[in-house]
């Protein structure tokens, strides 16, 4: 959904009051903006000296880094109506969120609906309103989970459906940091099968598929873009 990286300075993240350095993030007004992939909105109280790389080039990691990486978990449920109108059920969790006094997560209002905070851990307050979630008093080892309806399924024709996401990225100033992404997509008893993933399954990018869905899990640094195609089984 996001064909290229778009970053700008602090105005987008003005709510991140405690950040000691200038944060960068995507522009929610961009028509291609995808909140699922704008992980830079979470900021990070880190030193540039801790940067793993200054290149956006994707590199899969086969070992966990010393510092526990941010974990971006997504569960997407596709129904028959999703195949018709593109809207799917989303449950999204962010684990190991950095301790920040205040944080505002802004979603694309055209692609998100029924946004609600499901649960939090080590966060003083969390409130969903419209296309954003306002977090206050974020402490160490924090987690926030939200639920929503998200427009993510695109019909390509001939029984093929496309889910495109990216970039997934943990970026601060000019540095890129390790990040873990888990994506679980389920379609129940719908007559679908996984036809293709980009990147394809490889060391560092694990894909497990069944008759009812699939999961991919990856640890990486740089920028990750994914494309998934589903096809009617018959």
XYZ file of N, CA and C in Angstrom:
702
model
N 0.800 -1.200 0.000
C 0.000 0.000 0.000
C 0.849 1.273 0.000
N 2.025 1.180 0.544
C 2.881 2.344 0.602
C 4.072 2.089 -0.296
N 4.118 2.650 -1.496
C 5.129 2.274 -2.457
C 6.499 2.824 -2.171
N 6.603 3.863 -1.358
C 7.909 4.396 -1.075
C 7.938 4.986 0.317
N 9.135 5.187 0.825
C 9.300 5.710 2.169
C 9.103 7.211 2.174
N 8.289 7.712 3.100
C 8.064 9.137 3.236
C 8.280 9.508 4.689
N 9.248 10.306 4.958
C 9.533 10.712 6.312
C 9.611 12.227 6.365
N 9.117 12.780 7.468
C 9.301 14.189 7.698
C 9.596 14.414 9.168
N 9.871 15.641 9.553
C 10.346 15.908 10.902
C 9.214 15.998 11.897
N 9.495 16.577 13.040
C 8.686 16.477 14.234
C 7.244 16.924 14.168
N 6.756 17.826 13.266
C 5.360 18.242 13.340
C 4.371 17.098 13.384
N 4.623 16.014 12.639
C 3.723 14.866 12.669
C 3.652 14.265 14.052
N 4.759 14.272 14.777
C 4.832 13.609 16.072
C 4.971 14.624 17.187
N 4.314 15.756 17.045
C 4.449 16.800 18.052
C 3.981 16.333 19.418
N 3.119 15.318 19.431
C 2.609 14.829 20.707
C 3.629 14.012 21.482
N 4.722 13.625 20.850
C 5.722 12.816 21.547
C 6.608 13.747 22.366
N 6.044 14.256 23.448
C 6.654 15.376 24.161
C 7.988 15.058 24.793
N 8.243 13.819 25.134
C 9.443 13.517 25.890
C 10.618 13.084 25.035
N 10.430 13.009 23.719
C 11.531 12.562 22.874
C 12.698 13.543 22.962
N 13.897 13.047 23.274
C 15.032 13.943 23.406
C 15.596 14.402 22.079
N 15.270 13.693 20.990
C 15.774 14.026 19.668
C 14.604 14.166 18.725
N 14.867 14.676 17.531
C 13.807 14.857 16.546
C 13.361 13.509 16.016
N 12.060 13.250 16.062
C 11.512 12.006 15.525
C 11.094 12.226 14.090
N 10.943 11.129 13.358
C 10.516 11.215 11.973
C 9.395 10.229 11.742
N 8.483 10.554 10.798
C 7.383 9.642 10.536
C 6.764 9.901 9.184
N 5.883 9.005 8.746
C 5.184 9.159 7.484
C 4.110 10.225 7.627
N 3.575 10.670 6.511
C 2.584 11.728 6.482
C 1.193 11.125 6.350
N 0.332 11.227 7.397
C -1.011 10.641 7.324
C -1.880 11.264 6.239
N -1.544 12.470 5.745
C -2.340 13.091 4.695
C -2.037 12.515 3.319
N -0.978 11.736 3.219
C -0.621 11.108 1.948
C -1.671 10.053 1.613
N -2.216 10.033 0.391
C -3.256 9.052 0.042
C -2.781 7.614 0.122
N -1.467 7.379 0.067
C -0.928 6.027 0.157
C -0.537 5.643 1.577
N -0.761 6.548 2.528
C -0.360 6.284 3.914
C -1.098 5.066 4.462
N -0.372 4.178 5.101
C -0.950 2.959 5.669
C -0.572 2.887 7.142
N -1.530 3.043 8.064
C -1.193 3.068 9.489
C -0.595 1.768 9.989
N -0.969 0.658 9.350
C -0.445 -0.620 9.802
C 1.070 -0.663 9.691
N 1.622 0.064 8.719
C 3.045 -0.002 8.478
C 3.815 1.178 9.048
N 3.105 2.201 9.558
C 3.802 3.386 10.036
C 4.279 3.193 11.458
N 5.170 2.232 11.637
C 5.685 1.945 12.961
C 6.575 3.062 13.485
N 7.043 3.953 12.602
C 7.861 5.074 13.056
C 7.069 6.004 13.959
N 5.733 5.909 13.942
C 4.926 6.740 14.820
C 5.197 6.463 16.288
N 5.779 5.324 16.576
C 5.978 4.963 17.966
C 7.212 5.614 18.569
N 8.088 6.156 17.757
C 9.270 6.818 18.296
C 10.167 5.833 19.035
N 11.256 6.323 19.567
C 12.165 5.457 20.315
C 13.146 6.325 21.084
N 13.240 6.112 22.380
C 14.197 6.872 23.179
C 15.521 6.133 23.135
N 16.227 6.280 22.039
C 17.484 5.586 21.825
C 18.532 6.592 21.399
N 19.763 6.186 21.486
C 20.873 6.998 21.017
C 21.218 6.597 19.599
N 21.535 7.564 18.719
C 21.954 7.203 17.367
C 23.139 6.259 17.356
N 23.904 6.222 18.447
C 25.053 5.323 18.502
C 24.622 3.866 18.526
N 23.348 3.613 18.908
C 22.841 2.237 18.953
C 22.321 1.760 17.607
N 22.361 2.626 16.606
C 21.847 2.274 15.291
C 22.545 1.043 14.741
N 21.755 0.113 14.178
C 22.317 -1.089 13.566
C 22.832 -0.792 12.169
N 22.106 0.056 11.427
C 22.494 0.369 10.058
C 21.916 1.723 9.682
N 22.534 2.388 8.725
C 22.001 3.640 8.204
C 21.420 3.436 6.808
N 21.298 2.196 6.389
C 20.775 1.881 5.061
C 19.364 1.306 5.170
N 18.450 1.734 4.287
C 17.108 1.164 4.291
C 17.038 -0.228 3.675
N 18.155 -0.702 3.132
C 18.168 -2.018 2.500
C 17.732 -3.099 3.494
N 16.816 -3.946 3.056
C 16.275 -4.995 3.912
C 17.318 -6.068 4.197
N 17.461 -6.406 5.468
C 18.368 -7.484 5.865
C 17.665 -8.317 6.928
N 17.439 -9.595 6.642
C 16.823 -10.481 7.614
C 17.869 -10.904 8.640
N 17.464 -10.940 9.902
C 18.363 -11.294 10.997
C 18.054 -12.706 11.471
N 19.085 -13.491 11.659
C 18.914 -14.879 12.080
C 19.119 -15.063 13.571
N 19.571 -14.012 14.257
C 19.760 -14.058 15.704
C 19.142 -12.825 16.339
N 18.608 -13.000 17.544
C 18.025 -11.877 18.259
C 19.117 -10.878 18.644
N 18.866 -9.579 18.480
C 19.836 -8.583 18.918
C 19.882 -8.515 20.440
N 20.912 -7.880 20.972
C 21.047 -7.754 22.423
C 19.878 -6.987 23.019
N 19.455 -5.952 22.348
C 18.323 -5.162 22.806
C 17.038 -5.769 22.249
N 16.037 -5.998 23.109
C 14.786 -6.607 22.665
C 14.129 -5.703 21.624
N 13.865 -6.215 20.430
C 13.298 -5.361 19.384
C 11.808 -5.120 19.585
N 11.350 -4.023 19.041
C 9.919 -3.741 19.014
C 9.226 -4.838 18.219
N 8.108 -5.350 18.740
C 7.369 -6.435 18.086
C 6.011 -5.905 17.643
N 5.780 -5.954 16.364
C 4.558 -5.457 15.732
C 3.741 -6.674 15.322
N 2.607 -6.926 16.025
C 1.797 -8.114 15.777
C 0.445 -7.723 15.192
N 0.056 -8.434 14.148
C -1.207 -8.139 13.483
C -1.984 -9.418 13.224
N -3.258 -9.370 13.532
C -4.169 -10.460 13.214
C -5.271 -9.884 12.334
N -5.413 -10.452 11.142
C -6.392 -9.968 10.176
C -7.357 -11.100 9.850
N -8.645 -10.821 9.960
C -9.656 -11.838 9.665
C -10.429 -11.420 8.422
N -10.339 -12.273 7.404
C -11.012 -12.016 6.132
C -12.322 -12.787 6.093
N -13.406 -12.102 5.746
C -14.726 -12.715 5.621
C -15.194 -12.596 4.171
N -16.344 -13.161 3.892
C -16.896 -13.044 2.539
C -17.101 -11.584 2.170
N -17.557 -10.781 3.111
C -17.758 -9.364 2.810
C -16.433 -8.660 2.538
N -15.332 -9.141 3.142
C -14.009 -8.557 2.870
C -13.652 -8.705 1.403
N -14.005 -9.847 0.822
C -13.703 -10.095 -0.581
C -14.526 -9.191 -1.496
N -15.643 -8.705 -0.971
C -16.524 -7.865 -1.775
C -16.213 -6.383 -1.629
N -15.891 -5.954 -0.388
C -15.692 -4.512 -0.189
C -14.300 -4.134 0.309
N -13.438 -5.131 0.579
C -12.070 -4.850 0.973
C -11.832 -4.666 2.459
N -12.888 -4.598 3.271
C -12.743 -4.322 4.698
C -12.583 -5.610 5.493
N -11.595 -5.653 6.361
C -11.309 -6.833 7.176
C -11.195 -6.429 8.636
N -11.336 -7.408 9.520
C -11.189 -7.169 10.960
C -9.712 -7.195 11.325
N -9.287 -6.212 12.086
C -7.892 -6.089 12.490
C -7.761 -6.085 13.999
N -6.812 -6.864 14.501
C -6.351 -6.743 15.881
C -4.847 -6.509 15.802
N -4.388 -5.433 16.398
C -2.994 -5.022 16.271
C -2.410 -4.762 17.660
N -1.234 -5.322 17.924
C -0.556 -5.115 19.201
C 0.873 -4.649 18.957
N 1.326 -3.740 19.797
C 2.716 -3.303 19.804
C 3.309 -3.678 21.159
N 4.349 -4.490 21.130
C 5.032 -4.918 22.347
C 6.379 -4.221 22.459
N 6.857 -4.095 23.709
C 8.149 -3.461 23.979
C 8.193 -2.042 23.420
N 7.113 -1.308 23.685
C 7.039 0.093 23.296
C 7.948 0.899 24.216
N 8.666 1.867 23.645
C 9.573 2.689 24.447
C 8.803 3.548 25.441
N 9.407 3.799 26.592
C 8.798 4.639 27.634
C 8.783 6.089 27.175
N 7.592 6.618 26.949
C 7.396 7.976 26.467
C 6.221 8.593 27.220
N 6.342 9.864 27.571
C 5.303 10.507 28.366
C 3.964 10.538 27.657
N 3.971 10.883 26.381
C 2.724 10.920 25.615
C 2.995 10.508 24.171
N 2.038 9.798 23.588
C 2.187 9.302 22.229
C 0.822 9.313 21.555
N 0.766 9.792 20.335
C -0.468 9.778 19.564
C -0.247 8.959 18.303
N -1.040 7.924 18.122
C -0.958 7.078 16.932
C -2.036 7.542 15.965
N -1.633 7.993 14.785
C -2.566 8.539 13.806
C -2.738 7.549 12.659
N -3.998 7.221 12.361
C -4.312 6.301 11.280
C -4.894 7.063 10.091
N -4.900 6.414 8.950
C -5.524 6.959 7.759
C -7.037 6.821 7.902
N -7.725 7.944 8.005
C -9.162 7.896 8.274
C -9.947 7.225 7.156
N -9.389 7.173 5.935
C -10.096 6.533 4.830
C -9.962 5.014 4.859
N -8.998 4.497 5.627
C -8.746 3.056 5.646
C -9.005 2.419 7.005
N -9.476 3.182 7.955
C -9.682 2.650 9.302
C -11.062 3.030 9.796
N -11.710 2.148 10.538
C -13.047 2.412 11.083
C -13.211 1.584 12.359
N -14.082 2.039 13.221
C -14.406 1.332 14.464
C -13.160 1.066 15.306
N -12.276 2.032 15.365
C -11.029 1.895 16.114
C -11.299 1.922 17.619
N -10.805 0.900 18.328
C -10.993 0.806 19.777
C -9.730 0.272 20.436
N -9.470 0.720 21.659
C -8.379 0.167 22.459
C -8.897 -1.089 23.141
N -8.243 -2.201 22.899
C -8.658 -3.464 23.497
C -8.016 -3.683 24.857
N -6.705 -3.431 24.955
C -6.002 -3.658 26.221
C -4.696 -2.887 26.231
N -4.187 -2.656 27.432
C -2.881 -2.008 27.595
C -2.142 -2.658 28.756
N -0.829 -2.453 28.756
C 0.007 -2.861 29.873
C 1.052 -1.777 30.104
N 1.180 -1.367 31.341
C 2.159 -0.345 31.715
C 1.956 0.957 30.943
N 0.700 1.302 30.738
C 0.318 2.574 30.124
C -0.759 3.191 31.002
N -0.545 4.437 31.409
C -1.463 5.089 32.341
C -2.855 5.237 31.766
N -2.961 5.694 30.520
C -4.267 5.826 29.888
C -4.125 5.696 28.388
N -5.183 5.187 27.764
C -5.216 5.035 26.313
C -6.638 5.297 25.843
N -6.776 6.202 24.878
C -8.112 6.578 24.413
C -8.128 6.640 22.894
N -9.101 5.920 22.303
C -9.284 5.946 20.856
C -10.380 6.938 20.514
N -10.110 7.772 19.530
C -11.099 8.742 19.090
C -10.909 8.988 17.596
N -11.910 8.630 16.820
C -11.824 8.833 15.378
C -10.739 7.974 14.756
N -9.731 8.645 14.213
C -8.667 7.945 13.503
C -7.362 7.925 14.280
N -7.433 8.091 15.621
C -6.194 8.123 16.399
C -6.367 7.524 17.784
N -5.220 7.127 18.369
C -5.190 6.604 19.730
C -4.204 7.464 20.518
N -4.654 7.994 21.636
C -3.843 8.861 22.486
C -3.368 8.053 23.696
N -2.051 7.899 23.830
C -1.462 7.165 24.946
C -0.771 8.148 25.886
N -0.947 7.952 27.184
C -0.286 8.804 28.179
C 0.350 7.934 29.245
N 1.490 8.391 29.724
C 2.186 7.675 30.778
C 2.667 6.307 30.332
N 3.387 6.248 29.224
C 3.908 4.979 28.706
C 5.177 4.625 29.485
N 5.156 3.482 30.174
C 6.292 3.038 30.972
C 7.058 1.932 30.246
N 8.124 1.472 30.859
C 8.916 0.408 30.228
C 8.100 -0.880 30.153
N 8.441 -1.738 29.197
C 7.749 -2.996 28.957
C 6.261 -2.764 28.703
N 5.959 -1.738 27.936
C 4.566 -1.392 27.653
C 4.033 -2.175 26.452
N 2.722 -2.315 26.440
C 2.038 -2.946 25.313
C 0.687 -2.286 25.138
N 0.287 -2.116 23.890
C -1.060 -1.637 23.593
C -1.610 -2.471 22.448
N -2.874 -2.859 22.569
C -3.558 -3.612 21.525
C -4.825 -2.861 21.139
N -5.086 -2.793 19.847
C -6.280 -2.132 19.355
C -7.018 -3.068 18.415
N -8.294 -2.794 18.224
C -9.085 -3.492 17.219
C -9.699 -2.454 16.298
N -9.970 -2.854 15.067
C -10.531 -1.922 14.096
C -11.016 -2.689 12.881
N -11.674 -1.961 12.007
C -11.959 -2.445 10.661
C -10.987 -1.731 9.749
N -10.340 -2.480 8.839
C -9.326 -1.899 7.993
C -9.524 -2.323 6.551
N -9.392 -1.371 5.628
C -9.538 -1.686 4.207
C -8.192 -2.130 3.677
N -8.049 -3.433 3.399
C -6.742 -3.984 3.055
C -6.800 -4.991 1.917
N -7.995 -5.508 1.574
C -8.117 -6.557 0.556
C -8.484 -5.936 -0.788
N -7.725 -6.287 -1.819
C -7.974 -5.778 -3.165
C -8.172 -6.949 -4.121
N -9.275 -6.929 -4.875
C -9.565 -7.999 -5.839
C -8.868 -7.690 -7.156
N -7.988 -8.575 -7.595
C -7.269 -8.381 -8.859
C -7.997 -8.996 -10.048
N -9.041 -9.769 -9.773
C -9.753 -10.461 -10.841
C -9.335 -11.918 -10.922
N -10.159 -12.727 -11.600
C -9.886 -14.161 -11.788
C -9.687 -14.889 -10.460
N -10.411 -14.443 -9.430
C -10.358 -15.134 -8.141
C -9.095 -14.881 -7.343
N -8.341 -13.843 -7.683
C -7.100 -13.527 -6.978
C -7.295 -12.266 -6.140
N -6.848 -12.325 -4.882
C -6.964 -11.206 -3.954
C -5.573 -10.823 -3.449
N -5.374 -9.542 -3.320
C -4.057 -8.991 -3.005
C -4.096 -8.246 -1.674
N -3.084 -8.504 -0.826
C -2.876 -7.754 0.412
C -1.451 -7.207 0.359
N -1.325 -5.899 0.299
C -0.006 -5.283 0.178
C 0.238 -4.368 1.372
N 1.425 -4.486 1.960
C 1.758 -3.708 3.155
C 3.196 -3.215 3.093
N 3.444 -2.094 3.723
C 4.806 -1.631 3.830
C 4.949 -0.138 3.573
N 6.069 0.438 4.007
C 7.134 -0.332 4.651
C 6.934 -0.483 6.156
N 7.264 -1.674 6.656
C 7.450 -1.863 8.083
C 8.852 -1.341 8.382
N 8.982 -0.467 9.355
C 10.304 0.123 9.591
C 10.402 0.686 11.001
N 11.580 0.547 11.597
C 11.915 1.230 12.852
C 13.046 2.175 12.522
N 12.697 3.443 12.351
C 13.681 4.428 11.933
C 13.722 5.580 12.925
N 14.935 6.038 13.228
C 15.101 7.188 14.108
C 16.256 8.003 13.564
N 15.959 9.279 13.201
C 16.942 10.095 12.504
C 17.417 9.327 11.262
N 18.705 9.090 11.113
C 19.206 8.398 9.931
C 19.471 6.921 10.178
N 19.040 6.399 11.325
C 19.346 5.025 11.669
C 18.146 4.107 11.558
N 18.444 2.841 11.240
C 17.414 1.806 11.168
C 17.710 0.767 12.245
N 16.664 0.342 12.939
C 16.827 -0.538 14.083
C 16.103 -1.864 13.853
N 16.565 -2.943 14.480
C 15.896 -4.239 14.321
C 14.431 -4.171 14.749
N 13.625 -4.919 14.063
C 12.192 -4.951 14.327
C 11.673 -6.341 14.015
N 10.668 -6.761 14.777
C 10.028 -8.058 14.518
C 8.586 -7.808 14.105
N 8.159 -8.462 13.043
C 6.787 -8.347 12.564
C 6.192 -9.737 12.446
N 5.011 -9.898 13.022
C 4.235 -11.129 12.876
C 2.886 -10.766 12.274
N 2.520 -11.426 11.201
C 1.248 -11.182 10.543
C 0.500 -12.500 10.418
N -0.685 -12.560 11.016
C -1.532 -13.751 10.937
C -2.817 -13.374 10.208
N -3.073 -14.041 9.107
C -4.271 -13.778 8.312
C -5.109 -15.051 8.295
N -6.374 -14.930 8.668
C -7.267 -16.098 8.683
C -8.484 -15.820 7.826
N -8.989 -16.883 7.166
C -10.189 -16.733 6.355
C -11.198 -17.832 6.634
N -11.035 -18.536 7.732
C -12.027 -19.522 8.133
C -12.260 -20.572 7.064
N -13.513 -20.765 6.706
C -13.870 -21.795 5.731
C -14.048 -21.248 4.319
N -13.599 -20.015 4.075
C -13.678 -19.493 2.717
C -12.798 -20.326 1.783
N -13.188 -20.376 0.534
C -12.498 -21.210 -0.447
C -11.266 -20.472 -0.978
N -10.263 -20.286 -0.114
C -9.054 -19.554 -0.471
C -7.815 -20.380 -0.160
N -6.738 -20.046 -0.828
C -5.439 -20.631 -0.510
C -4.362 -19.570 -0.730
N -3.262 -19.728 -0.030
C -2.136 -18.825 -0.203
C -1.421 -19.168 -1.505
N -1.325 -18.210 -2.407
C -0.655 -18.456 -3.685
C 0.779 -17.929 -3.691
N 1.018 -16.779 -3.054
C 2.332 -16.155 -3.180
C 2.577 -15.191 -2.038
N 3.812 -15.129 -1.583
C 4.244 -14.066 -0.680
C 5.511 -13.445 -1.245
N 5.604 -12.149 -1.100
C 6.828 -11.414 -1.420
C 7.185 -10.568 -0.193
N 8.362 -10.799 0.409
C 9.384 -11.759 0.020
C 8.856 -13.204 0.125
N 9.518 -14.113 -0.573
C 9.169 -15.518 -0.456
C 9.788 -16.082 0.820
N 9.317 -17.244 1.227
C 9.843 -17.864 2.439
C 11.338 -18.124 2.298
N 12.082 -17.791 3.345
C 13.537 -17.949 3.353
C 14.026 -17.838 4.785
N 15.317 -18.038 4.990
C 15.884 -17.872 6.330
C 15.621 -16.443 6.803
N 14.979 -16.333 7.949
C 14.669 -15.011 8.491
C 13.284 -14.515 8.134
N 12.604 -15.194 7.205
C 11.227 -14.843 6.839
C 10.441 -16.141 6.757
N 9.820 -16.493 7.867
C 9.129 -17.779 7.990
C 7.661 -17.638 7.612
N 7.166 -18.561 6.823
C 5.769 -18.577 6.399
C 5.182 -19.949 6.690
N 4.053 -19.975 7.373
C 3.333 -21.216 7.648
C 1.904 -21.040 7.142
N 1.457 -21.921 6.255
C 0.132 -21.814 5.656
C -0.697 -23.044 5.975
N -2.012 -22.853 6.025
C -2.956 -23.951 6.221
C -4.159 -23.709 5.323
N -5.174 -24.547 5.448
C -6.384 -24.372 4.658
C -7.201 -23.172 5.116
N -6.877 -22.637 6.288
C -7.708 -21.588 6.877
C -6.967 -20.269 7.076
N -5.701 -20.191 6.650
C -4.979 -18.945 6.818
C -3.478 -19.150 6.714
N -2.737 -18.133 7.081
C -1.288 -18.233 7.084
C -0.721 -17.261 8.110
N 0.538 -17.500 8.463
C 1.272 -16.616 9.374
C 2.655 -16.399 8.792
N 3.121 -15.150 8.803
C 4.539 -14.945 8.554
C 5.150 -14.236 9.752
N 6.401 -14.561 10.014
C 7.119 -13.998 11.152
C 8.537 -13.677 10.695
N 9.009 -12.475 11.011
C 10.320 -12.083 10.538
C 10.981 -11.097 11.497
N 12.281 -11.201 11.592
C 13.117 -10.261 12.338
C 14.069 -9.652 11.323
N 14.142 -8.328 11.282
C 14.893 -7.685 10.210
C 15.330 -6.288 10.628
N 16.143 -5.676 9.783
C 16.436 -4.258 9.887
C 16.351 -3.671 8.486
N 16.159 -2.370 8.413
C 15.901 -1.731 7.134
C 14.411 -1.560 6.931
N 13.958 -1.662 5.686
C 12.551 -1.480 5.356
C 11.994 -2.750 4.705
N 10.866 -3.189 5.231
C 10.218 -4.398 4.718
C 8.894 -4.037 4.059
N 8.731 -4.461 2.832
C 7.445 -4.356 2.134
C 6.971 -5.766 1.810
N 5.702 -6.023 2.000
C 5.184 -7.364 1.742
C 4.013 -7.308 0.768
N 3.899 -8.355 -0.010
C 2.771 -8.527 -0.909
C 2.316 -9.972 -0.802
N 1.034 -10.161 -0.595
C 0.463 -11.503 -0.458
C -0.662 -11.647 -1.476
N -0.686 -12.775 -2.153
C -1.792 -13.071 -3.052
C -2.504 -14.332 -2.575
N -3.814 -14.234 -2.531
C -4.689 -15.364 -2.209
C -5.492 -15.701 -3.451
N -5.820 -16.968 -3.609
C -6.595 -17.389 -4.787
C -7.714 -18.319 -4.356
N -8.850 -18.196 -5.032
C -9.914 -19.160 -4.827
C -9.399 -20.548 -5.148
N -9.702 -21.506 -4.294
C -9.173 -22.845 -4.466
C -9.734 -23.552 -5.684
N -10.926 -23.168 -6.122
C -11.546 -23.851 -7.268
C -11.982 -22.824 -8.302
